[in-house]
Amino acid sequence: MTATTQVFDVAHLGHIEMLTDKYDESLDFFTRVYGLVLSAEDETSAYLRAWDDYEFHSLKLTRAETTGVGHIGYRCVSPEALARRVEAIEASGYPVLGWTEGDLGHSRAFRFQDPFGHVFELYYDTNRFVPQTAAETPALKNTASAFTGAAPRRLDHLNLLAEDVSEFRRFMEVCLGSRVTEYIQLDNGRIGGCWFTVNNKTYDLACTEEHGGGMGRLHHVTYATDQREDILRAADIFLQNDVHIETGPHKHAIQGTFFLYVWEPAGNRVELANAGARLILAPDWEPVCWTEADRKKGQAWGLKTIESFHTHGTPPVKG
Amino acid sequence: MTATTQVFDVAHLGHIEMLTDKYDESLDFFTRVYGLVLSAEDETSAYLRAWDDYEFHSLKLTRAETTGVGHIGYRCVSPEALARRVEAIEASGYPVLGWTEGDLGHSRAFRFQDPFGHVFELYYDTNRFVPQTAAETPALKNTASAFTGAAPRRLDHLNLLAEDVSEFRRFMEVCLGSRVTEYIQLDNGRIGGCWFTVNNKTYDLACTEEHGGGMGRLHHVTYATDQREDILRAADIFLQNDVHIETGPHKHAIQGTFFLYVWEPAGNRVELANAGARLILAPDWEPVCWTEADRKKGQAWGLKTIESFHTHGTPPVKG
Amino acid sequence: MTATTQVFDVAHLGHIEMLTDKYDESLDFFTRVYGLVLSAEDETSAYLRAWDDYEFHSLKLTRAETTGVGHIGYRCVSPEALARRVEAIEASGYPVLGWTEGDLGHSRAFRFQDPFGHVFELYYDTNRFVPQTAAETPALKNTASAFTGAAPRRLDHLNLLAEDVSEFRRFMEVCLGSRVTEYIQLDNGRIGGCWFTVNNKTYDLACTEEHGGGMGRLHHVTYATDQREDILRAADIFLQNDVHIETGPHKHAIQGTFFLYVWEPAGNRVELANAGARLILAPDWEPVCWTEADRKKGQAWGLKTIESFHTHGTPPVKG
Amino acid sequence: MTATTQVFDVAHLGHIEMLTDKYDESLDFFTRVYGLVLSAEDETSAYLRAWDDYEFHSLKLTRAETTGVGHIGYRCVSPEALARRVEAIEASGYPVLGWTEGDLGHSRAFRFQDPFGHVFELYYDTNRFVPQTAAETPALKNTASAFTGAAPRRLDHLNLLAEDVSEFRRFMEVCLGSRVTEYIQLDNGRIGGCWFTVNNKTYDLACTEEHGGGMGRLHHVTYATDQREDILRAADIFLQNDVHIETGPHKHAIQGTFFLYVWEPAGNRVELANAGARLILAPDWEPVCWTEADRKKGQAWGLKTIESFHTHGTPPVKG
């Protein structure tokens, strides 16, 4: 990437549609245990957000026959930027699904697909969350809604699985103008994982290599917490509520985030993460390369990555 | 601001030159107590940085006959962006001081002045910090240097005093392309304070009204910590080292940052702050307006702002 | 105190009866906002506890025509120790109120009064909290009940007002066998405040000088949190719920506890506090003396004690 | 245990003598990395303490040809209590080593041995730490010495290995009057581990089953931190200083402490732990029993105990 060609058409990750075949249990988990707030619900979906997400929703939880990710929405910086992106995507040769009418959370959106079957959409016009009741109104006017005390403050990132991470990287650079901040270089010459951002966050999307033979699968969705202590407290809440804690709390070597991974009732992996004060401010940031030798040291403080982390994705791969 | 005119020529606040008439005591404070690391020292200045600042220095501490701010440096995203900014500044009518050769931390820089006498500079070519010894080398390759355990992770922002905040705002918008995220609207129609950013940080520079009759004065310089707990721990370190704690720890209503203000030995106010996971990601963020009625509630949890916070700036105003 | 006469008849502070003339609002505050759990409720009182209090209740909230403290209950180490205490109290000349039948939380208790009208009781047989439902059952068998996520883990201490702290001290030493860990020595020769403990906690009861002319008044009741971060988070919850935050969060110079004071709806002052790892383990601990000169430095990090802290107690003094 | 026979002769764990065959490296670790303070050093030993340990030392680090624990010192509540303990120990039949002259940290001490070869001593007269310089003097007079910013606040506990935990339990009850707060009940009828206390701390000594065939071995020594955050920060300091992090940070199921285990350069295991506000205040606390089925769930948040934790002790067992 050269700095003069920096692309700033895309502002930020906006929302993720998560599929669940245990809708009631999943909704109960996200609202009562994980701590998201319900904006609205229709026959097919619940629209959820963290207390400081400024848009109507950041998680659309949809009844389905399986699990995984329905689509991923990024918001553009302006209508003009959206038009530029659409033009670039149409020229790219990647599958275009065309315009949707939007939904409760935003107006029309342009949908397209990566080579592995994940559906993305770009939009500009959004439906900001507006508190309707005194209980929803924040005490401080610079936050989006009432402080709930729950750990998730805002949507942070998601992780997708792809058979060819290099190919996925080209897709992200061409279609979203994302830049790579860190990546895993395997000894066999392949890229094992890649972390992307469209802004000063250190990443808003990661892609790691699919080992299960699935297509279009989700590895996890993550919300950001204000403090690491929020994650330690959440761990006790998950424990008390019989949530499957997969791994953590611990600190990632890659990206340095403090993390905790759990599975929501339908099996989708959900993370809480805290990056501290870390941001990528350098316009000429050199992507950090992690070798297999680096990875053998485990996570930052030595925790070995557990096996399910390499194999579990949603939906499950049919045998 | 309309999103289509978003200016992204300036990447981030890079460094601040602070003047001290007690150089040895100030340097001892910043290295031994506050927790910055010395990159280099020459006859006139010490070049300091926090452990995760990627540039050679973020604080240039300079021997002087008084205190205050020497200059403020912002880094541009590219040579072309720097050229665009220079053109805009030269066309603006604000005082131009011209190109400098740079110093230990960066190459040539373009200097100019706000109407209140603060000196700014823009530069692109920078001198990245490169660990010279094993002790300086970070255990994790995605951090700039060895973790020291000290509270400050990176430079965060500074606060300048100006007699006319509205005029200062015009300067920031024209010269740096900064956008306003929050401001204070006084009952008398004036703007009491204004918070600016050039990126996704909620602010990198604030300007509040000068009440002491001084010109070109500094209110404070701030480094970001990873956690609020780092600030609580720092408070005990300041207490143990006889540092003047002016106010805090507490949470600001404006910007919602957790803060602690102390005075370094020469009298410059220095802050530690933690913003949690808060960022401004919305491309069409509406600046938050705080009225005098809002301000009467004190800080977020009710702390009354102490008198010296409204009057103390550096250098002191001569009687 | 010489170590050979150490009195260990009294195990710990057990519960406090708080009076409220706004019962419904107070109960809503303690359960929904402050985070206690309701064990039972009858016509006159609610029985409340924190999630790791092992007894049936640690706070008895009682409908009354005014506010303040109904009585203070301490649990003895054994029936024999209780008998020894009763004998000592009866011999002391302090007013004896005699045996009560106990209530929902414990069996018979011996009541007596300090010279300022506060009612104390000692008991041994207690009604341990036993989870009745799966939701109440803790995930870890070494905690008393389900982790709720709320800040208060267990009852910590209370603070009473008395016109003559020295006289109150004699009462505590004679009747409870408490020892003094810290105290305030006024320039006029009086004791301004005194901190007592019957075990390794640094204090379970404090007494400060009554300046309002009241009798038998309460200054505050405090629950302990696991971490300081629990208190910072609680501050945001109090802010969001329109609770009057009187002062804090900050760190006390005396006892070094991190604190936050709020007023429950009826006006009783309630604190959250965290002592970190501090305990009084030394059997020959010398009480720490704080002079007026010490006190002029404010709290640990310089916060000035606000005026209401010196004057507000419950019930209010009739004009 | 019935409450009427509660033994309060022993006040608290006072110090541990740790043996090292890499004295210089071990001393460098404890002072520069772990954060203890050196009180004194003679030809054979360094006397170390945490910043709020009130005695002259809590860790005596001794040059030796191997590693492990030299002796364990507990302080009694009074000379009379010490005499009572000596009498009980002499009557017990456990090996008596007799009186020592004490050392830099305390006066004469009575030494005796458990059946597995660990040497204990009891003493009363101690050498309190007295700050000698302004830099050592605490800013707050209720702490023992200057706040250093390091994680360890005070000595917390140690863990010893024994072939027969039930037999070790009898030793602790008879000789120290310790009570058991939690224990592991193996399916084979043996006790797998036992946690003891002489005061309101939840434990000051633990004993777990020796699986390596050694005698008199040490499992680990632990200091308490004020906050969990101190441990997370320490983890980064250990990482930066190439310290072997064995496991953690995580939360124990047993005792619920937040922990981090590292090996000092000579191989002795050292822990940092935080218990939050947890204390054992109930005089009739029923020991908590953990079955093998319980233990299979791993630590509190699911971390599996790593193999070395079951096998590594000091000194190493000769092959």
Coordinates of N, CA and C in Angstrom, one line a residue, chain D residues 41 97 104 116 122-123 171 183 189 196 217 234 242 247-248 294 301-302 315:
Chain D
E41 N 21.3 -8.0 53.1 CA 21.9 -9.1 52.4 C 23.1 -9.5 53.2
L97 N 13.2 -29.6 66.4 CA 14.6 -29.2 66.1 C 15.1 -28.2 67.1
L104 N 18.2 -11.9 61.0 CA 18.1 -10.5 60.9 C 16.6 -10.0 61.1
F116 N 7.2 -35.0 56.4 CA 7.7 -35.1 55.1 C 9.0 -34.2 54.9
L122 N 8.2 -21.2 64.7 CA 7.2 -20.3 65.3 C 8.1 -19.2 66.1
Y123 N 7.6 -18.0 66.0 CA 8.3 -16.9 66.7 C 7.3 -15.9 67.1
F171 N -0.8 -32.8 61.1 CA 0.3 -32.0 61.6 C -0.1 -30.5 61.7
Y183 N -10.8 -28.6 50.4 CA -9.9 -29.8 50.2 C -10.4 -30.6 49.0
G189 N -10.3 -42.3 47.9 CA -10.4 -42.1 49.4 C -9.4 -41.2 50.0
F196 N -5.3 -24.5 54.2 CA -5.3 -24.2 55.6 C -5.2 -22.7 55.9
R217 N 9.3 -31.2 49.5 CA 9.4 -30.3 48.4 C 8.4 -29.1 48.4
A234 N 1.6 -7.6 35.3 CA 2.8 -8.4 35.6 C 3.1 -9.4 34.5
D242 N 11.5 -12.4 29.7 CA 11.9 -13.8 29.4 C 11.7 -14.7 30.6
T247 N 1.5 -21.0 33.8 CA 0.1 -21.0 33.5 C -0.6 -19.8 34.1
G248 N -1.7 -19.4 33.4 CA -2.4 -18.2 33.8 C -2.1 -17.1 32.9
D294 N -15.6 -32.8 40.1 CA -15.5 -31.3 40.0 C -14.2 -30.9 39.3
W301 N -12.7 -21.0 34.8 CA -13.3 -20.6 33.5 C -12.9 -21.7 32.5
G302 N -12.5 -22.9 32.9 CA -12.4 -24.0 32.0 C -10.9 -24.3 31.6
P315 N 13.1 -29.1 45.5 CA 14.1 -29.3 44.5 C 13.6 -30.4 43.6

